[in-house]
């Protein structure tokens, strides 16, 4: 009997992406998005994954491509499609396997109401496509391969991160023995920098708490209880972890996991395994948190609009 291709089951993009991230989490007790990306590539030694034109990826695609780069040992943060490689005068090497990323869009459907009238409804969906790292390609322009030497000398405090935090206007208090955000009093507490192993660790912890700060009712009004119910607390921690990792990449920091992240690992896995769309929701919320904090910087420079991440599809 001939197969009806119009009704053949399509690959479950949500499940495939979720499974890859669960596998990465289960492979070790560290979050896979906390890689000290000391690649030394001219496009950015510490960077979000970048499209062929230098535009950063957003949402869940950041995680997917970071994990793929770590697994394959790629140092270039640049990714492109087979066609884009050809348009740039290059080619994907024969036998290379691509990485699946996603693009979110909507289509319009007419629906009949109970009273007989019709209304248009926008329905979100995901489209999967394949990209290749620059290191899987030959004959691309030199900028795709250019390396820079690693910096010499001891690590110095990351002044840009401190300036970034200050520009948000958040009430950040130094001292104490633990880092936290108080929603009721709307302030952030972070121990003194001298108590951390490095300036980067202190900065990343501050970014984590700033991500929580964005969820206040007066800002993004982020409420995950409706989506995650009893897992809402773990989901909020995951959003803050992802947002801190995104921001660390934007600021050129080596991403340092929040000191408590290992404690949340089991809870994160439970959330992801129970809901194949959870990582999309968390990554989308994290991108919005990062973009909001960028918008508070001098000049209101925001990160690129989130085009491929979806939370409610």
Tab-separated table of C-alpha atoms in Angstrom:
chain	number	residue	atom	x	y	z
A	1	UNK	CA	0.000	0.000	0.000
A	2	UNK	CA	1.318	3.414	-0.936
A	3	UNK	CA	2.210	5.602	1.986
A	4	UNK	CA	0.170	8.771	2.423
A	5	UNK	CA	2.974	11.283	2.686
A	6	UNK	CA	0.593	14.108	3.494
A	7	UNK	CA	-0.291	12.480	6.814
A	8	UNK	CA	3.070	10.896	7.581
A	9	UNK	CA	4.336	11.764	11.017
A	10	UNK	CA	6.793	14.637	11.005
A	11	UNK	CA	9.835	14.622	13.281
A	12	UNK	CA	9.001	16.023	16.730
A	13	UNK	CA	11.351	19.015	16.877
A	14	UNK	CA	10.469	19.800	20.493
A	15	UNK	CA	11.273	16.278	21.614
A	16	UNK	CA	14.491	16.027	19.612
A	17	UNK	CA	15.887	19.273	21.026
A	18	UNK	CA	14.787	18.425	24.564
A	19	UNK	CA	16.335	14.949	24.335
A	20	UNK	CA	19.687	16.406	23.251
A	21	UNK	CA	19.785	18.800	26.194
A	22	UNK	CA	18.670	16.144	28.682
A	23	UNK	CA	21.441	13.865	27.377
A	24	UNK	CA	24.007	16.641	27.819
A	25	UNK	CA	22.829	17.307	31.373
A	26	UNK	CA	22.896	13.614	32.252
A	27	UNK	CA	26.392	13.229	30.831
A	28	UNK	CA	27.866	15.192	33.730
A	29	UNK	CA	26.995	17.261	36.752
A	30	UNK	CA	27.566	20.572	35.008
A	31	UNK	CA	25.221	22.673	32.955
A	32	UNK	CA	26.192	22.288	29.275
A	33	UNK	CA	25.721	25.999	28.616
A	34	UNK	CA	28.550	26.895	31.013
A	35	UNK	CA	31.547	26.329	28.762
A	36	UNK	CA	34.579	28.610	29.250
A	37	UNK	CA	34.693	29.444	25.541
A	38	UNK	CA	38.382	30.321	25.269
A	39	UNK	CA	38.448	29.534	21.571
A	40	UNK	CA	40.516	32.521	20.525
A	41	UNK	CA	38.454	33.053	17.383
A	42	UNK	CA	38.519	36.570	15.982
A	43	UNK	CA	34.700	36.634	15.884
A	44	UNK	CA	34.666	36.358	19.659
A	45	UNK	CA	36.610	34.149	22.043
A	46	UNK	CA	33.600	34.148	24.351
A	47	UNK	CA	30.458	34.437	22.303
A	48	UNK	CA	26.962	33.355	21.621
A	49	UNK	CA	26.751	31.243	18.466
A	50	UNK	CA	26.678	33.562	15.457
A	51	UNK	CA	25.024	33.363	12.075
A	52	UNK	CA	27.162	33.757	8.950
A	53	UNK	CA	26.513	37.522	9.052
A	54	UNK	CA	27.589	37.876	12.684
A	55	UNK	CA	24.068	38.113	14.124
A	56	UNK	CA	23.799	36.199	17.430
A	57	UNK	CA	21.370	33.307	17.757
A	58	UNK	CA	18.664	33.595	20.406
A	59	UNK	CA	16.696	31.307	22.681
A	60	UNK	CA	17.043	27.560	22.556
A	61	UNK	CA	19.322	27.679	19.493
A	62	UNK	CA	22.074	29.149	21.663
A	63	UNK	CA	22.007	26.022	23.810
A	64	UNK	CA	21.767	23.631	20.878
A	65	UNK	CA	24.783	25.132	19.107
A	66	UNK	CA	26.886	25.509	22.261
A	67	UNK	CA	26.340	21.832	23.020
A	68	UNK	CA	27.133	20.831	19.423
A	69	UNK	CA	30.325	22.906	19.445
A	70	UNK	CA	31.450	21.379	22.735
A	71	UNK	CA	30.773	17.835	21.526
A	72	UNK	CA	32.688	18.332	18.264
A	73	UNK	CA	35.441	20.586	19.623
A	74	UNK	CA	34.678	23.511	17.319
A	75	UNK	CA	36.381	26.809	18.194
A	76	UNK	CA	34.588	28.970	15.607
A	77	UNK	CA	31.303	30.483	16.850
A	78	UNK	CA	30.046	30.956	13.274
A	79	UNK	CA	27.339	28.748	11.737
A	80	UNK	CA	25.760	28.755	8.276
A	81	UNK	CA	23.508	26.709	6.037
A	82	UNK	CA	24.699	24.638	3.088
A	83	UNK	CA	23.351	27.281	0.692
A	84	UNK	CA	24.954	30.162	2.601
A	85	UNK	CA	28.333	28.433	2.396
A	86	UNK	CA	27.949	28.158	-1.374
A	87	UNK	CA	26.868	31.804	-1.704
A	88	UNK	CA	30.045	32.830	0.125
A	89	UNK	CA	32.174	30.873	-2.341
A	90	UNK	CA	32.767	27.966	0.013
A	91	UNK	CA	31.415	24.500	0.552
A	92	UNK	CA	30.493	22.081	3.307
A	93	UNK	CA	32.978	19.210	3.301
A	94	UNK	CA	31.612	15.910	2.071
A	95	UNK	CA	30.412	13.674	4.877
A	96	UNK	CA	29.963	16.458	7.437
A	97	UNK	CA	26.867	16.168	9.619
A	98	UNK	CA	24.900	19.338	10.310
A	99	UNK	CA	23.161	20.525	13.470
A	100	UNK	CA	19.421	21.095	13.622
A	101	UNK	CA	18.228	24.506	14.783
A	102	UNK	CA	14.720	25.903	14.799
A	103	UNK	CA	12.819	28.926	13.560
A	104	UNK	CA	9.511	29.973	15.069
A	105	UNK	CA	6.737	31.419	12.968
A	106	UNK	CA	2.956	31.426	12.758
A	107	UNK	CA	0.261	30.603	10.244
A	108	UNK	CA	-3.281	31.927	10.153
A	109	UNK	CA	-6.311	29.657	10.309
A	110	UNK	CA	-9.978	30.589	9.980
A	111	UNK	CA	-12.087	29.188	12.812
A	112	UNK	CA	-15.860	29.135	13.172
A	113	UNK	CA	-17.232	30.485	16.419
A	114	UNK	CA	-20.262	29.150	18.256
A	115	UNK	CA	-22.393	31.959	16.802
A	116	UNK	CA	-21.459	30.965	13.255
A	117	UNK	CA	-19.058	33.825	12.584
A	118	UNK	CA	-15.473	33.200	11.572
A	119	UNK	CA	-12.280	34.609	13.052
A	120	UNK	CA	-8.624	34.330	12.210
A	121	UNK	CA	-6.400	32.569	14.696
A	122	UNK	CA	-2.625	32.710	14.612
A	123	UNK	CA	-1.070	29.331	15.330
A	124	UNK	CA	2.645	29.158	16.207
A	125	UNK	CA	4.834	26.423	14.795
A	126	UNK	CA	8.491	25.441	14.609
A	127	UNK	CA	10.461	24.917	11.438
A	128	UNK	CA	13.686	22.966	11.683
A	129	UNK	CA	16.681	23.589	9.448
A	130	UNK	CA	20.302	22.492	9.355
A	131	UNK	CA	23.432	24.558	9.906
A	132	UNK	CA	27.128	23.758	9.793
A	133	UNK	CA	29.994	25.186	11.788
A	134	UNK	CA	32.585	27.159	9.827
A	135	UNK	CA	35.116	24.466	10.707
A	136	UNK	CA	33.035	21.981	8.712
A	137	UNK	CA	33.469	24.095	5.598
A	138	UNK	CA	36.267	24.898	3.142
A	139	UNK	CA	36.994	27.993	1.044
A	140	UNK	CA	34.964	30.437	3.134
A	141	UNK	CA	36.218	34.044	3.458
A	142	UNK	CA	39.199	34.425	5.854
A	143	UNK	CA	37.089	35.929	8.654
A	144	UNK	CA	35.473	32.536	9.236
A	145	UNK	CA	38.820	31.005	10.204
A	146	UNK	CA	40.768	33.899	11.705
A	147	UNK	CA	42.191	33.248	15.163
A	148	UNK	CA	43.579	35.644	17.753
A	149	UNK	CA	46.216	34.841	20.371
A	150	UNK	CA	44.954	34.338	23.941
A	151	UNK	CA	45.467	37.288	26.283
A	152	UNK	CA	48.582	37.225	28.438
A	153	UNK	CA	48.807	37.851	32.158
A	154	UNK	CA	46.484	37.351	35.092
A	155	UNK	CA	42.732	37.696	34.852
A	156	UNK	CA	41.586	41.197	35.793
A	157	UNK	CA	38.157	42.239	37.069
A	158	UNK	CA	35.678	42.532	34.247
A	159	UNK	CA	34.861	46.238	34.320
A	160	UNK	CA	32.253	45.965	31.558
A	161	UNK	CA	30.200	43.522	33.622
A	162	UNK	CA	30.203	45.844	36.626
A	163	UNK	CA	29.202	48.777	34.428
A	164	UNK	CA	26.467	46.675	32.831
A	165	UNK	CA	24.998	45.781	36.233
A	166	UNK	CA	25.182	49.370	37.463
A	167	UNK	CA	23.418	50.700	34.358
A	168	UNK	CA	20.326	48.589	35.076
A	169	UNK	CA	19.519	50.706	38.114
A	170	UNK	CA	18.863	47.590	40.187
A	171	UNK	CA	19.357	47.839	43.956
A	172	UNK	CA	22.424	45.588	44.286
A	173	UNK	CA	23.796	45.219	47.816
A	174	UNK	CA	27.234	43.801	48.561
A	175	UNK	CA	27.916	41.533	51.510
A	176	UNK	CA	26.482	38.548	53.298
A	177	UNK	CA	27.152	34.870	52.783
A	178	UNK	CA	24.842	34.083	49.892
A	179	UNK	CA	23.488	35.574	46.668
A	180	UNK	CA	19.762	36.047	46.190
A	181	UNK	CA	17.042	38.308	44.829
A	182	UNK	CA	14.255	39.411	47.178
A	183	UNK	CA	11.032	39.898	45.150
A	184	UNK	CA	9.141	41.423	48.084
A	185	UNK	CA	11.787	44.081	48.808
A	186	UNK	CA	13.000	44.205	45.186
A	187	UNK	CA	16.738	44.120	45.840
A	188	UNK	CA	19.683	41.886	44.987
A	189	UNK	CA	22.218	40.662	47.524
A	190	UNK	CA	25.618	39.415	46.334
A	191	UNK	CA	28.611	38.617	48.586
A	192	UNK	CA	31.697	40.775	48.185
A	193	UNK	CA	33.755	40.005	45.085
A	194	UNK	CA	36.724	39.052	47.244
A	195	UNK	CA	34.832	35.999	48.500
A	196	UNK	CA	34.536	34.493	44.989
A	197	UNK	CA	37.110	32.337	43.223
A	198	UNK	CA	37.324	34.853	40.385
A	199	UNK	CA	35.961	38.166	39.202
A	200	UNK	CA	34.107	36.268	36.463
A	201	UNK	CA	32.332	34.070	39.012
A	202	UNK	CA	31.235	37.145	40.942
A	203	UNK	CA	30.021	38.841	37.753
A	204	UNK	CA	28.091	35.779	36.560
A	205	UNK	CA	26.399	35.389	39.932
A	206	UNK	CA	25.335	39.040	39.735
A	207	UNK	CA	23.955	38.463	36.226
A	208	UNK	CA	22.007	35.446	37.508
A	209	UNK	CA	20.349	37.546	40.194
A	210	UNK	CA	19.715	40.371	37.717
A	211	UNK	CA	17.844	37.871	35.555
A	212	UNK	CA	15.574	37.095	38.528
A	213	UNK	CA	15.154	40.863	39.029
A	214	UNK	CA	13.721	41.230	35.504
A	215	UNK	CA	10.787	38.996	36.453
A	216	UNK	CA	9.347	41.528	38.924
A	217	UNK	CA	5.762	42.649	38.262
A	218	UNK	CA	6.987	46.151	37.414
A	219	UNK	CA	9.304	44.821	34.682
A	220	UNK	CA	8.635	41.647	32.666
A	221	UNK	CA	6.050	40.273	35.135
A	222	UNK	CA	7.343	36.746	34.616
A	223	UNK	CA	5.086	34.157	36.244
A	224	UNK	CA	5.923	30.543	35.449
A	225	UNK	CA	3.446	28.993	37.875
A	226	UNK	CA	0.768	28.597	35.228
A	227	UNK	CA	3.089	26.682	32.911
A	228	UNK	CA	5.132	24.660	35.371
A	229	UNK	CA	2.959	24.439	38.509
A	230	UNK	CA	4.982	22.662	41.203
A	231	UNK	CA	8.119	22.991	39.076
A	232	UNK	CA	7.817	26.788	38.812
A	233	UNK	CA	10.703	27.481	41.202
A	234	UNK	CA	13.092	25.168	39.338
A	235	UNK	CA	11.939	26.648	36.021
A	236	UNK	CA	12.644	30.196	37.230
A	237	UNK	CA	16.136	29.118	38.316
A	238	UNK	CA	16.680	27.599	34.876
A	239	UNK	CA	15.593	30.864	33.217
A	240	UNK	CA	18.042	32.826	35.385
A	241	UNK	CA	20.855	30.362	34.645
A	242	UNK	CA	20.295	30.583	30.903
A	243	UNK	CA	19.963	34.368	30.916
A	244	UNK	CA	23.210	34.680	32.899
A	245	UNK	CA	24.975	32.423	30.396
A	246	UNK	CA	23.636	34.465	27.452
A	247	UNK	CA	24.708	37.738	29.076
A	248	UNK	CA	28.110	36.360	30.020
A	249	UNK	CA	28.692	35.510	26.366
A	250	UNK	CA	27.554	38.974	25.306
A	251	UNK	CA	29.992	40.583	27.758
A	252	UNK	CA	32.929	38.334	26.882
A	253	UNK	CA	32.920	36.538	30.231
A	254	UNK	CA	33.764	32.936	30.905
A	255	UNK	CA	30.391	31.659	32.045
A	256	UNK	CA	30.528	30.487	35.644
A	257	UNK	CA	27.559	28.448	36.864
A	258	UNK	CA	25.639	29.772	39.809
A	259	UNK	CA	26.995	28.104	42.977
A	260	UNK	CA	23.675	26.351	43.564
A	261	UNK	CA	23.170	25.017	40.038
A	262	UNK	CA	24.154	21.450	40.872
A	263	UNK	CA	21.385	21.396	43.466
A	264	UNK	CA	18.870	22.215	40.754
A	265	UNK	CA	20.150	19.667	38.226
A	266	UNK	CA	17.727	16.896	39.227
A	267	UNK	CA	14.814	19.342	39.290
A	268	UNK	CA	15.728	20.667	35.834
A	269	UNK	CA	15.854	17.153	34.441
A	270	UNK	CA	12.447	16.406	35.942
A	271	UNK	CA	11.011	19.536	34.325
A	272	UNK	CA	12.523	18.775	30.908
A	273	UNK	CA	11.515	15.120	30.930
A	274	UNK	CA	7.932	15.923	31.906
A	275	UNK	CA	7.456	18.662	29.306
A	276	UNK	CA	9.182	18.552	25.916
A	277	UNK	CA	8.495	22.274	25.425
A	278	UNK	CA	9.935	23.375	28.765
A	279	UNK	CA	13.425	24.190	27.458
A	280	UNK	CA	11.887	26.304	24.683
A	281	UNK	CA	9.838	28.236	27.227
A	282	UNK	CA	12.828	28.707	29.542
A	283	UNK	CA	15.202	29.755	26.766
A	284	UNK	CA	12.635	32.168	25.339
A	285	UNK	CA	12.078	33.752	28.767
A	286	UNK	CA	15.853	33.927	29.288
A	287	UNK	CA	16.304	35.739	25.969
A	288	UNK	CA	13.631	38.248	26.944
A	289	UNK	CA	15.323	38.805	30.323
A	290	UNK	CA	18.706	39.356	28.657
A	291	UNK	CA	17.203	41.710	26.077
A	292	UNK	CA	15.467	43.698	28.819
A	293	UNK	CA	18.739	44.172	30.711
A	294	UNK	CA	20.464	45.222	27.486
A	295	UNK	CA	17.716	47.778	26.906
A	296	UNK	CA	18.630	49.480	30.195
A	297	UNK	CA	22.166	50.193	29.061
A	298	UNK	CA	23.267	53.658	27.865
A	299	UNK	CA	21.599	54.278	24.532
A	300	UNK	CA	19.128	51.483	25.165
A	301	UNK	CA	21.038	49.026	23.000
A	302	UNK	CA	19.067	45.805	22.938
A	303	UNK	CA	20.027	42.402	21.657
A	304	UNK	CA	18.566	41.371	18.269
A	305	UNK	CA	14.860	40.627	18.279
A	306	UNK	CA	14.130	37.042	19.174
A	307	UNK	CA	13.097	35.443	15.901
A	308	UNK	CA	13.488	31.729	16.406
A	309	UNK	CA	12.542	31.022	19.984
A	310	UNK	CA	8.985	30.191	20.965
A	311	UNK	CA	7.463	29.540	24.357
A	312	UNK	CA	3.793	28.913	23.691
A	313	UNK	CA	3.809	26.927	20.456
